[in-house]
Amino acid sequence: MAILPIYEVPHPILTEVSKPVTTVDDRVRTLLDDMAETMFAAPGVGLAAPQVGVSERIIVAAVPIRDGVAREEEGDEDEGSKAFLTELVNPVIVERHGTLLFDEGCLSVPDLVFEVERAEAIVIEALDRNGEPIRFRAEGFYAVIFQHEIDHLDGITLYGRMGPFKRKLYLKKVQKQRMKDGARSKDGAPVPTPG
Ligand code: NI
């Protein structure tokens, strides 16, 4: 297991449409393990493969699926726990119901909270870490997490959702910070660039 460096905007990998995974093998399982470790360490509640520099349709979320449903229940404040881990390969949203507004953050878009309209409930089909098909319903906050992560697989980020003026101001601010701390190149790639 390894903690992977996280790419930040405006790095171009975050705007790519990720490729579907053709075989769920040990390479994919190792990536899932590393992504989970990276997410819990950040800490974050979800992570998509493009955020660690891999343009493939793979996500992890700090969300439990109980009896086919991902829905917040009492006692779930312990959401960073590894008992709350969902790993999805090639996830597809096959049903959407209702709407809600949610103030979202993103590990690849630091220091930003941005309100997004999401479906209140969704049904997802995907493959699990063994390549077996799974299908479940997600509601509320947990539905928001999956919609946010699946957006990453289609190259959509909170940064891309901002208007051009707001985006320019935001970028100026983060790039100033990057020059100061030197942890990242101007385009958001981790330093030193992996690979
Ligand atoms: Ni994100």
CSV table of N, CA and C in Angstrom, one decimal, residues 22-171:
chain,number,residue,atom,x,y,z
A,22,THR,N,-10.6,-2.7,-18.7
A,22,THR,CA,-11.0,-3.9,-19.5
A,22,THR,C,-10.9,-5.2,-18.6
A,23,THR,N,-9.9,-5.3,-17.7
A,23,THR,CA,-9.8,-6.4,-16.9
A,23,THR,C,-9.5,-6.0,-15.4
A,24,VAL,N,-10.3,-6.5,-14.5
A,24,VAL,CA,-10.0,-6.2,-13.1
A,24,VAL,C,-9.0,-7.2,-12.6
A,25,ASP,N,-7.8,-6.8,-12.6
A,25,ASP,CA,-6.7,-7.7,-12.2
A,25,ASP,C,-5.9,-7.2,-11.0
A,26,ASP,N,-4.8,-7.8,-10.7
A,26,ASP,CA,-4.0,-7.4,-9.5
A,26,ASP,C,-3.6,-5.9,-9.6
A,27,ARG,N,-3.3,-5.5,-10.9
A,27,ARG,CA,-2.9,-4.1,-11.1
A,27,ARG,C,-4.0,-3.1,-10.6
A,28,VAL,N,-5.2,-3.5,-10.9
A,28,VAL,CA,-6.3,-2.6,-10.5
A,28,VAL,C,-6.6,-2.7,-9.0
A,29,ARG,N,-6.4,-3.9,-8.5
A,29,ARG,CA,-6.6,-4.1,-7.0
A,29,ARG,C,-5.6,-3.3,-6.2
A,30,THR,N,-4.3,-3.3,-6.7
A,30,THR,CA,-3.3,-2.5,-6.1
A,30,THR,C,-3.6,-1.1,-6.1
A,31,LEU,N,-4.1,-0.6,-7.3
A,31,LEU,CA,-4.4,0.8,-7.4
A,31,LEU,C,-5.6,1.1,-6.4
A,32,LEU,N,-6.6,0.3,-6.3
A,32,LEU,CA,-7.7,0.5,-5.4
A,32,LEU,C,-7.2,0.6,-4.0
A,33,ASP,N,-6.3,-0.3,-3.6
A,33,ASP,CA,-5.7,-0.3,-2.2
A,33,ASP,C,-5.0,1.1,-2.0
A,34,ASP,N,-4.2,1.5,-3.0
A,34,ASP,CA,-3.4,2.7,-2.8
A,34,ASP,C,-4.3,3.9,-2.8
A,35,MET,N,-5.4,3.9,-3.6
A,35,MET,CA,-6.3,5.0,-3.6
A,35,MET,C,-7.1,5.1,-2.3
A,36,ALA,N,-7.4,4.0,-1.7
A,36,ALA,CA,-8.1,4.0,-0.4
A,36,ALA,C,-7.2,4.6,0.6
A,37,GLU,N,-6.0,4.1,0.6
A,37,GLU,CA,-5.0,4.6,1.6
A,37,GLU,C,-4.8,6.2,1.5
A,38,THR,N,-4.7,6.6,0.2
A,38,THR,CA,-4.5,8.0,-0.1
A,38,THR,C,-5.7,8.8,0.4
A,39,MET,N,-7.0,8.3,0.1
A,39,MET,CA,-8.2,9.0,0.5
A,39,MET,C,-8.3,9.1,2.0
A,40,PHE,N,-8.0,8.0,2.7
A,40,PHE,CA,-8.2,8.1,4.2
A,40,PHE,C,-7.1,9.0,4.8
A,41,ALA,N,-5.9,9.0,4.2
A,41,ALA,CA,-4.8,9.8,4.7
A,41,ALA,C,-5.1,11.3,4.5
A,42,ALA,N,-5.8,11.7,3.4
A,42,ALA,CA,-5.9,13.1,3.0
A,42,ALA,C,-6.4,14.0,4.1
A,43,PRO,N,-7.4,13.8,4.8
A,43,PRO,CA,-8.5,12.8,4.6
A,43,PRO,C,-9.5,13.3,3.6
A,44,GLY,N,-10.1,12.4,2.9
A,44,GLY,CA,-11.2,12.8,2.0
A,44,GLY,C,-12.3,11.7,2.1
A,45,VAL,N,-13.5,12.0,1.5
A,45,VAL,CA,-14.6,11.0,1.5
A,45,VAL,C,-14.7,10.3,0.2
A,46,GLY,N,-13.9,10.7,-0.8
A,46,GLY,CA,-13.9,10.0,-2.1
A,46,GLY,C,-12.7,10.4,-2.9
A,47,LEU,N,-12.4,9.5,-3.8
A,47,LEU,CA,-11.2,9.8,-4.7
A,47,LEU,C,-11.4,9.0,-6.0
A,48,ALA,N,-11.0,9.7,-7.1
A,48,ALA,CA,-11.2,9.1,-8.4
A,48,ALA,C,-9.7,8.9,-9.0
A,49,ALA,N,-9.6,7.9,-9.8
A,49,ALA,CA,-8.2,7.6,-10.3
A,49,ALA,C,-7.5,8.7,-11.0
A,50,PRO,N,-8.2,9.6,-11.8
A,50,PRO,CA,-7.5,10.7,-12.5
A,50,PRO,C,-6.8,11.6,-11.4
A,51,GLN,N,-7.4,11.7,-10.2
A,51,GLN,CA,-6.8,12.5,-9.2
A,51,GLN,C,-5.4,12.0,-8.7
A,52,VAL,N,-5.1,10.7,-9.0
A,52,VAL,CA,-3.8,10.2,-8.7
A,52,VAL,C,-3.0,9.9,-10.0
A,53,GLY,N,-3.5,10.6,-11.1
A,53,GLY,CA,-2.7,10.5,-12.3
A,53,GLY,C,-3.0,9.3,-13.2
A,54,VAL,N,-4.1,8.6,-13.0
A,54,VAL,CA,-4.5,7.4,-13.7
A,54,VAL,C,-5.8,7.7,-14.4
A,55,SER,N,-5.8,7.8,-15.8
A,55,SER,CA,-7.0,8.1,-16.5
A,55,SER,C,-7.9,6.9,-16.8
A,56,GLU,N,-8.3,6.2,-15.7
A,56,GLU,CA,-9.2,5.0,-15.8
A,56,GLU,C,-10.4,5.1,-14.9
A,57,ARG,N,-11.5,4.4,-15.3
A,57,ARG,CA,-12.7,4.6,-14.6
A,57,ARG,C,-12.8,3.8,-13.3
A,58,ILE,N,-12.1,4.3,-12.3
A,58,ILE,CA,-12.0,3.7,-11.0
A,58,ILE,C,-12.2,4.7,-9.9
A,59,ILE,N,-13.0,4.4,-8.9
A,59,ILE,CA,-13.2,5.4,-7.8
A,59,ILE,C,-13.3,4.6,-6.4
A,60,VAL,N,-12.9,5.3,-5.4
A,60,VAL,CA,-13.2,4.8,-4.0
A,60,VAL,C,-13.9,5.9,-3.2
A,61,ALA,N,-14.7,5.4,-2.3
A,61,ALA,CA,-15.5,6.3,-1.4
A,61,ALA,C,-15.6,5.8,0.0
A,62,ALA,N,-15.5,6.7,0.9
A,62,ALA,CA,-15.6,6.4,2.4
A,62,ALA,C,-17.1,6.3,2.7
A,63,VAL,N,-17.7,5.3,2.1
A,63,VAL,CA,-19.2,5.1,2.2
A,63,VAL,C,-19.5,3.6,2.4
A,64,PRO,N,-20.3,3.3,3.3
A,64,PRO,CA,-20.7,1.9,3.4
A,64,PRO,C,-22.0,1.6,2.6
A,65,ILE,N,-22.0,0.4,2.0
A,65,ILE,CA,-23.2,-0.1,1.4
A,65,ILE,C,-23.8,-1.2,2.3
A,66,ARG,N,-25.0,-0.9,2.8
A,66,ARG,CA,-25.7,-1.8,3.7
A,66,ARG,C,-27.0,-2.3,3.0
A,67,ASP,N,-27.2,-3.6,2.8
A,67,ASP,CA,-28.4,-4.1,2.2
A,67,ASP,C,-28.7,-3.5,0.9
A,68,GLY,N,-27.6,-3.2,0.1
A,68,GLY,CA,-27.9,-2.7,-1.3
A,68,GLY,C,-28.1,-1.2,-1.3
A,69,VAL,N,-28.0,-0.5,-0.1
A,69,VAL,CA,-28.2,0.9,-0.1
A,69,VAL,C,-27.1,1.7,0.6
A,70,ALA,N,-26.6,2.8,0.0
A,70,ALA,CA,-25.7,3.7,0.7
A,70,ALA,C,-26.5,4.9,1.2
A,71,ARG,N,-26.7,4.9,2.5
A,71,ARG,CA,-27.6,6.0,3.0
A,71,ARG,C,-27.0,6.3,4.4
A,72,GLU,N,-26.9,7.6,4.7
A,72,GLU,CA,-26.3,7.9,6.0
A,72,GLU,C,-27.2,7.4,7.2
A,73,GLU,N,-26.6,6.8,8.2
A,73,GLU,CA,-27.4,6.4,9.3
A,73,GLU,C,-26.7,6.9,10.6
A,74,GLU,N,-27.5,6.9,11.7
A,74,GLU,CA,-26.9,7.4,12.9
A,74,GLU,C,-25.6,6.6,13.3
A,75,GLY,N,-24.6,7.4,13.7
A,75,GLY,CA,-23.4,6.8,14.1
A,75,GLY,C,-22.4,6.8,12.9
A,76,ASP,N,-22.8,7.3,11.8
A,76,ASP,CA,-21.9,7.4,10.6
A,76,ASP,C,-20.9,8.5,10.7
A,77,GLU,N,-20.8,9.2,11.8
A,77,GLU,CA,-19.8,10.3,11.8
A,77,GLU,C,-18.4,9.8,11.7
A,78,ASP,N,-18.3,8.5,12.0
A,78,ASP,CA,-17.0,7.8,11.9
A,78,ASP,C,-16.7,7.5,10.4
A,79,GLU,N,-16.9,8.4,9.5
A,79,GLU,CA,-16.9,8.1,8.1
A,79,GLU,C,-15.5,7.8,7.5
A,80,GLY,N,-14.4,8.2,8.3
A,80,GLY,CA,-13.1,7.9,7.8
A,80,GLY,C,-12.6,6.5,8.0
A,81,SER,N,-13.5,5.7,8.7
A,81,SER,CA,-13.1,4.4,9.1
A,81,SER,C,-13.0,3.5,7.9
A,82,LYS,N,-12.1,2.5,7.9
A,82,LYS,CA,-12.0,1.6,6.7
A,82,LYS,C,-13.1,0.7,6.6
A,83,ALA,N,-14.0,0.6,7.6
A,83,ALA,CA,-15.2,-0.2,7.4
A,83,ALA,C,-16.1,0.4,6.4
A,84,PHE,N,-15.9,1.7,6.2
A,84,PHE,CA,-16.7,2.5,5.2
A,84,PHE,C,-16.0,2.7,3.9
A,85,LEU,N,-15.8,1.6,3.2
A,85,LEU,CA,-15.0,1.7,2.0
A,85,LEU,C,-15.8,1.1,0.8
A,86,THR,N,-16.1,1.8,-0.2
A,86,THR,CA,-16.7,1.3,-1.4
A,86,THR,C,-15.7,1.5,-2.6
A,87,GLU,N,-15.4,0.4,-3.3
A,87,GLU,CA,-14.5,0.5,-4.4
A,87,GLU,C,-15.2,0.1,-5.7
A,88,LEU,N,-15.2,1.0,-6.7
A,88,LEU,CA,-16.0,0.8,-7.9
A,88,LEU,C,-15.1,0.9,-9.1
A,89,VAL,N,-15.3,-0.1,-10.0
A,89,VAL,CA,-14.7,-0.1,-11.3
A,89,VAL,C,-15.7,0.1,-12.4
A,90,ASN,N,-15.5,1.0,-13.3
A,90,ASN,CA,-16.5,1.3,-14.4
A,90,ASN,C,-17.9,1.7,-13.9
A,91,PRO,N,-18.0,2.5,-12.9
A,91,PRO,CA,-19.3,2.9,-12.4
A,91,PRO,C,-20.2,3.6,-13.3
A,92,VAL,N,-21.5,3.3,-13.4
A,92,VAL,CA,-22.4,4.0,-14.2
A,92,VAL,C,-23.6,4.4,-13.4
A,93,ILE,N,-24.1,5.6,-13.5
A,93,ILE,CA,-25.4,6.0,-12.8
A,93,ILE,C,-26.5,5.6,-13.8
A,94,VAL,N,-27.3,4.7,-13.4
A,94,VAL,CA,-28.4,4.2,-14.2
A,94,VAL,C,-29.8,4.7,-13.9
A,95,GLU,N,-29.9,5.3,-12.7
A,95,GLU,CA,-31.1,6.0,-12.3
A,95,GLU,C,-30.8,7.3,-11.5
A,96,ARG,N,-31.6,8.3,-11.7
A,96,ARG,CA,-31.5,9.5,-10.9
A,96,ARG,C,-32.9,10.0,-10.5
A,97,HIS,N,-33.0,10.4,-9.2
A,97,HIS,CA,-34.3,10.8,-8.6
A,97,HIS,C,-34.1,12.1,-7.8
A,98,GLY,N,-35.0,13.0,-8.0
A,98,GLY,CA,-35.0,14.3,-7.2
A,98,GLY,C,-33.7,15.1,-7.4
A,99,THR,N,-33.7,16.2,-6.7
A,99,THR,CA,-32.5,17.1,-6.7
A,99,THR,C,-32.2,17.6,-5.3
A,100,LEU,N,-30.9,17.9,-5.1
A,100,LEU,CA,-30.5,18.6,-3.9
A,100,LEU,C,-29.3,19.5,-4.2
A,101,LEU,N,-29.1,20.5,-3.4
A,101,LEU,CA,-28.0,21.4,-3.5
A,101,LEU,C,-27.0,21.0,-2.4
A,102,PHE,N,-25.7,21.0,-2.8
A,102,PHE,CA,-24.7,20.6,-1.8
A,102,PHE,C,-23.4,21.4,-2.0
A,103,ASP,N,-22.9,21.9,-0.9
A,103,ASP,CA,-21.6,22.6,-0.9
A,103,ASP,C,-20.5,21.6,-0.9
A,104,GLU,N,-19.8,21.4,-2.0
A,104,GLU,CA,-18.8,20.4,-2.2
A,104,GLU,C,-17.4,21.0,-2.1
A,105,GLY,N,-16.5,20.1,-1.7
A,105,GLY,CA,-15.1,20.4,-1.8
A,105,GLY,C,-14.4,19.3,-2.5
A,106,CYS,N,-13.1,19.4,-2.9
A,106,CYS,CA,-12.4,18.5,-3.7
A,106,CYS,C,-10.9,18.5,-3.4
A,107,LEU,N,-10.3,17.3,-3.2
A,107,LEU,CA,-8.9,17.3,-2.9
A,107,LEU,C,-8.0,17.9,-4.1
A,108,SER,N,-8.6,17.9,-5.3
A,108,SER,CA,-7.9,18.4,-6.4
A,108,SER,C,-8.1,19.9,-6.7
A,109,VAL,N,-9.1,20.5,-5.9
A,109,VAL,CA,-9.4,21.9,-6.0
A,109,VAL,C,-9.3,22.5,-4.6
A,110,PRO,N,-8.1,22.7,-4.1
A,110,PRO,CA,-7.9,23.0,-2.7
A,110,PRO,C,-8.6,24.4,-2.3
A,111,ASP,N,-9.0,24.5,-1.1
A,111,ASP,CA,-9.5,25.7,-0.5
A,111,ASP,C,-10.7,26.3,-1.3
A,112,LEU,N,-11.5,25.4,-1.7
A,112,LEU,CA,-12.7,25.9,-2.4
A,112,LEU,C,-13.9,25.1,-2.0
A,113,VAL,N,-15.0,25.8,-1.7
A,113,VAL,CA,-16.3,25.1,-1.5
A,113,VAL,C,-17.2,25.7,-2.6
A,114,PHE,N,-17.9,24.8,-3.3
A,114,PHE,CA,-18.7,25.2,-4.4
A,114,PHE,C,-20.0,24.4,-4.4
A,115,GLU,N,-21.1,25.2,-4.6
A,115,GLU,CA,-22.4,24.6,-4.5
A,115,GLU,C,-22.8,23.9,-5.8
A,116,VAL,N,-23.2,22.7,-5.8
A,116,VAL,CA,-23.6,21.9,-7.0
A,116,VAL,C,-25.0,21.3,-6.8
A,117,GLU,N,-25.8,21.3,-7.9
A,117,GLU,CA,-27.0,20.7,-7.9
A,117,GLU,C,-26.8,19.2,-8.3
A,118,ARG,N,-27.3,18.3,-7.4
A,118,ARG,CA,-27.1,16.9,-7.7
A,118,ARG,C,-28.5,16.2,-7.6
A,119,ALA,N,-28.5,14.9,-8.1
A,119,ALA,CA,-29.7,14.1,-7.8
A,119,ALA,C,-29.7,13.7,-6.4
A,120,GLU,N,-30.9,13.6,-5.8
A,120,GLU,CA,-31.0,13.3,-4.3
A,120,GLU,C,-30.8,11.8,-4.1
A,121,ALA,N,-31.1,11.0,-5.1
A,121,ALA,CA,-30.9,9.5,-5.0
A,121,ALA,C,-30.5,9.0,-6.4
A,122,ILE,N,-29.6,8.0,-6.4
A,122,ILE,CA,-29.2,7.4,-7.6
A,122,ILE,C,-29.1,5.9,-7.5
A,123,VAL,N,-29.1,5.3,-8.7
A,123,VAL,CA,-28.7,3.8,-8.7
A,123,VAL,C,-27.5,3.7,-9.5
A,124,ILE,N,-26.5,2.9,-9.0
A,124,ILE,CA,-25.2,2.8,-9.6
A,124,ILE,C,-25.0,1.3,-10.0
A,125,GLU,N,-24.5,1.1,-11.2
A,125,GLU,CA,-24.0,-0.3,-11.5
A,125,GLU,C,-22.5,-0.2,-11.8
A,126,ALA,N,-21.8,-1.2,-11.3
A,126,ALA,CA,-20.3,-1.1,-11.4
A,126,ALA,C,-19.8,-2.6,-11.3
A,127,LEU,N,-18.4,-2.7,-11.3
A,127,LEU,CA,-17.8,-3.9,-11.0
A,127,LEU,C,-17.1,-3.7,-9.7
A,128,ASP,N,-17.0,-4.8,-8.9
A,128,ASP,CA,-16.3,-4.7,-7.6
A,128,ASP,C,-14.8,-5.1,-7.8
A,129,ARG,N,-14.0,-5.2,-6.7
A,129,ARG,CA,-12.6,-5.4,-6.9
A,129,ARG,C,-12.3,-6.8,-7.4
A,130,ASN,N,-13.3,-7.7,-7.5
A,130,ASN,CA,-13.1,-9.0,-8.1
A,130,ASN,C,-13.7,-9.1,-9.5
A,131,GLY,N,-14.1,-7.9,-10.0
A,131,GLY,CA,-14.7,-7.9,-11.3
A,131,GLY,C,-16.1,-8.4,-11.4
A,132,GLU,N,-16.8,-8.6,-10.2
A,132,GLU,CA,-18.2,-9.0,-10.2
A,132,GLU,C,-19.1,-7.8,-10.3
A,133,PRO,N,-20.2,-7.9,-11.0
A,133,PRO,CA,-21.1,-6.8,-11.1
A,133,PRO,C,-21.8,-6.5,-9.8
A,134,ILE,N,-22.0,-5.2,-9.5
A,134,ILE,CA,-22.8,-4.8,-8.3
A,134,ILE,C,-23.7,-3.7,-8.7
A,135,ARG,N,-24.8,-3.6,-8.0
A,135,ARG,CA,-25.8,-2.6,-8.2
A,135,ARG,C,-26.3,-2.1,-6.9
A,136,PHE,N,-26.4,-0.8,-6.6
A,136,PHE,CA,-26.9,-0.4,-5.3
A,136,PHE,C,-27.5,1.0,-5.5
A,137,ARG,N,-28.2,1.4,-4.5
A,137,ARG,CA,-28.9,2.7,-4.5
A,137,ARG,C,-28.1,3.6,-3.5
A,138,ALA,N,-27.9,4.9,-3.8
A,138,ALA,CA,-27.2,5.8,-2.9
A,138,ALA,C,-28.1,7.0,-2.7
A,139,GLU,N,-28.1,7.5,-1.5
A,139,GLU,CA,-29.0,8.6,-1.2
A,139,GLU,C,-28.3,9.8,-0.5
A,140,GLY,N,-28.8,11.0,-0.6
A,140,GLY,CA,-28.4,12.2,0.1
A,140,GLY,C,-26.9,12.4,-0.1
A,141,PHE,N,-26.2,12.6,1.1
A,141,PHE,CA,-24.7,12.9,1.0
A,141,PHE,C,-23.9,11.9,0.3
A,142,TYR,N,-24.3,10.6,0.5
A,142,TYR,CA,-23.6,9.5,-0.1
A,142,TYR,C,-23.8,9.5,-1.6
A,143,ALA,N,-25.0,9.9,-2.0
A,143,ALA,CA,-25.3,10.0,-3.5
A,143,ALA,C,-24.4,11.1,-4.1
A,144,VAL,N,-24.3,12.2,-3.3
A,144,VAL,CA,-23.5,13.4,-3.8
A,144,VAL,C,-22.0,12.9,-4.0
A,145,ILE,N,-21.5,12.2,-3.0
A,145,ILE,CA,-20.1,11.7,-3.2
A,145,ILE,C,-19.9,10.9,-4.5
A,146,PHE,N,-20.8,10.0,-4.7
A,146,PHE,CA,-20.6,9.2,-5.9
A,146,PHE,C,-20.7,10.0,-7.2
A,147,GLN,N,-21.7,10.9,-7.2
A,147,GLN,CA,-21.8,11.8,-8.4
A,147,GLN,C,-20.6,12.6,-8.6
A,148,HIS,N,-20.0,13.2,-7.5
A,148,HIS,CA,-18.8,14.0,-7.6
A,148,HIS,C,-17.6,13.1,-8.2
A,149,GLU,N,-17.5,11.9,-7.6
A,149,GLU,CA,-16.3,11.1,-8.1
A,149,GLU,C,-16.5,10.6,-9.6
A,150,ILE,N,-17.7,10.3,-9.9
A,150,ILE,CA,-18.0,9.9,-11.3
A,150,ILE,C,-17.8,11.0,-12.3
A,151,ASP,N,-18.1,12.3,-11.8
A,151,ASP,CA,-17.8,13.5,-12.6
A,151,ASP,C,-16.3,13.5,-13.0
A,152,HIS,N,-15.5,13.2,-12.0
A,152,HIS,CA,-14.0,13.2,-12.2
A,152,HIS,C,-13.7,12.3,-13.4
A,153,LEU,N,-14.4,11.1,-13.6
A,153,LEU,CA,-14.1,10.2,-14.6
A,153,LEU,C,-14.5,10.8,-16.0
A,154,ASP,N,-15.3,11.8,-16.0
A,154,ASP,CA,-15.7,12.4,-17.2
A,154,ASP,C,-15.0,13.8,-17.4
A,155,GLY,N,-14.0,14.0,-16.6
A,155,GLY,CA,-13.2,15.2,-16.7
A,155,GLY,C,-13.9,16.5,-16.1
A,156,ILE,N,-14.9,16.3,-15.3
A,156,ILE,CA,-15.6,17.4,-14.7
A,156,ILE,C,-15.2,17.6,-13.2
A,157,THR,N,-14.7,18.9,-12.9
A,157,THR,CA,-14.3,19.2,-11.6
A,157,THR,C,-15.1,20.5,-11.1
A,158,LEU,N,-15.0,20.8,-9.8
A,158,LEU,CA,-15.6,22.0,-9.3
A,158,LEU,C,-15.0,23.2,-10.0
A,159,TYR,N,-13.7,23.1,-10.3
A,159,TYR,CA,-13.0,24.2,-11.0
A,159,TYR,C,-13.6,24.4,-12.4
A,160,GLY,N,-13.9,23.3,-13.1
A,160,GLY,CA,-14.5,23.5,-14.4
A,160,GLY,C,-16.0,24.0,-14.3
A,161,ARG,N,-16.6,23.8,-13.2
A,161,ARG,CA,-18.0,24.3,-13.0
A,161,ARG,C,-18.0,25.8,-12.7
A,162,MET,N,-16.9,26.4,-12.3
A,162,MET,CA,-16.9,27.8,-12.0
A,162,MET,C,-17.0,28.6,-13.3
A,163,GLY,N,-17.5,29.8,-13.2
A,163,GLY,CA,-17.5,30.7,-14.3
A,163,GLY,C,-16.1,31.2,-14.6
A,164,PRO,N,-15.8,31.7,-15.9
A,164,PRO,CA,-14.4,32.0,-16.2
A,164,PRO,C,-13.8,33.1,-15.3
A,165,PHE,N,-14.5,34.0,-14.9
A,165,PHE,CA,-13.9,35.1,-14.0
A,165,PHE,C,-13.5,34.6,-12.7
A,166,LYS,N,-14.4,33.8,-12.1
A,166,LYS,CA,-14.1,33.2,-10.8
A,166,LYS,C,-13.0,32.2,-10.9
A,167,ARG,N,-12.9,31.5,-12.0
A,167,ARG,CA,-11.9,30.5,-12.2
A,167,ARG,C,-10.5,31.2,-12.2
A,168,LYS,N,-10.4,32.3,-12.9
A,168,LYS,CA,-9.2,33.0,-13.1
A,168,LYS,C,-8.7,33.5,-11.7
A,169,LEU,N,-9.6,34.1,-10.9
A,169,LEU,CA,-9.2,34.6,-9.6
A,169,LEU,C,-8.7,33.4,-8.7
A,170,TYR,N,-9.4,32.3,-8.8
A,170,TYR,CA,-9.1,31.2,-8.0
A,170,TYR,C,-7.7,30.7,-8.4
A,171,LEU,N,-7.4,30.5,-9.7
A,171,LEU,CA,-6.2,30.0,-10.1
A,171,LEU,C,-5.0,30.9,-9.7
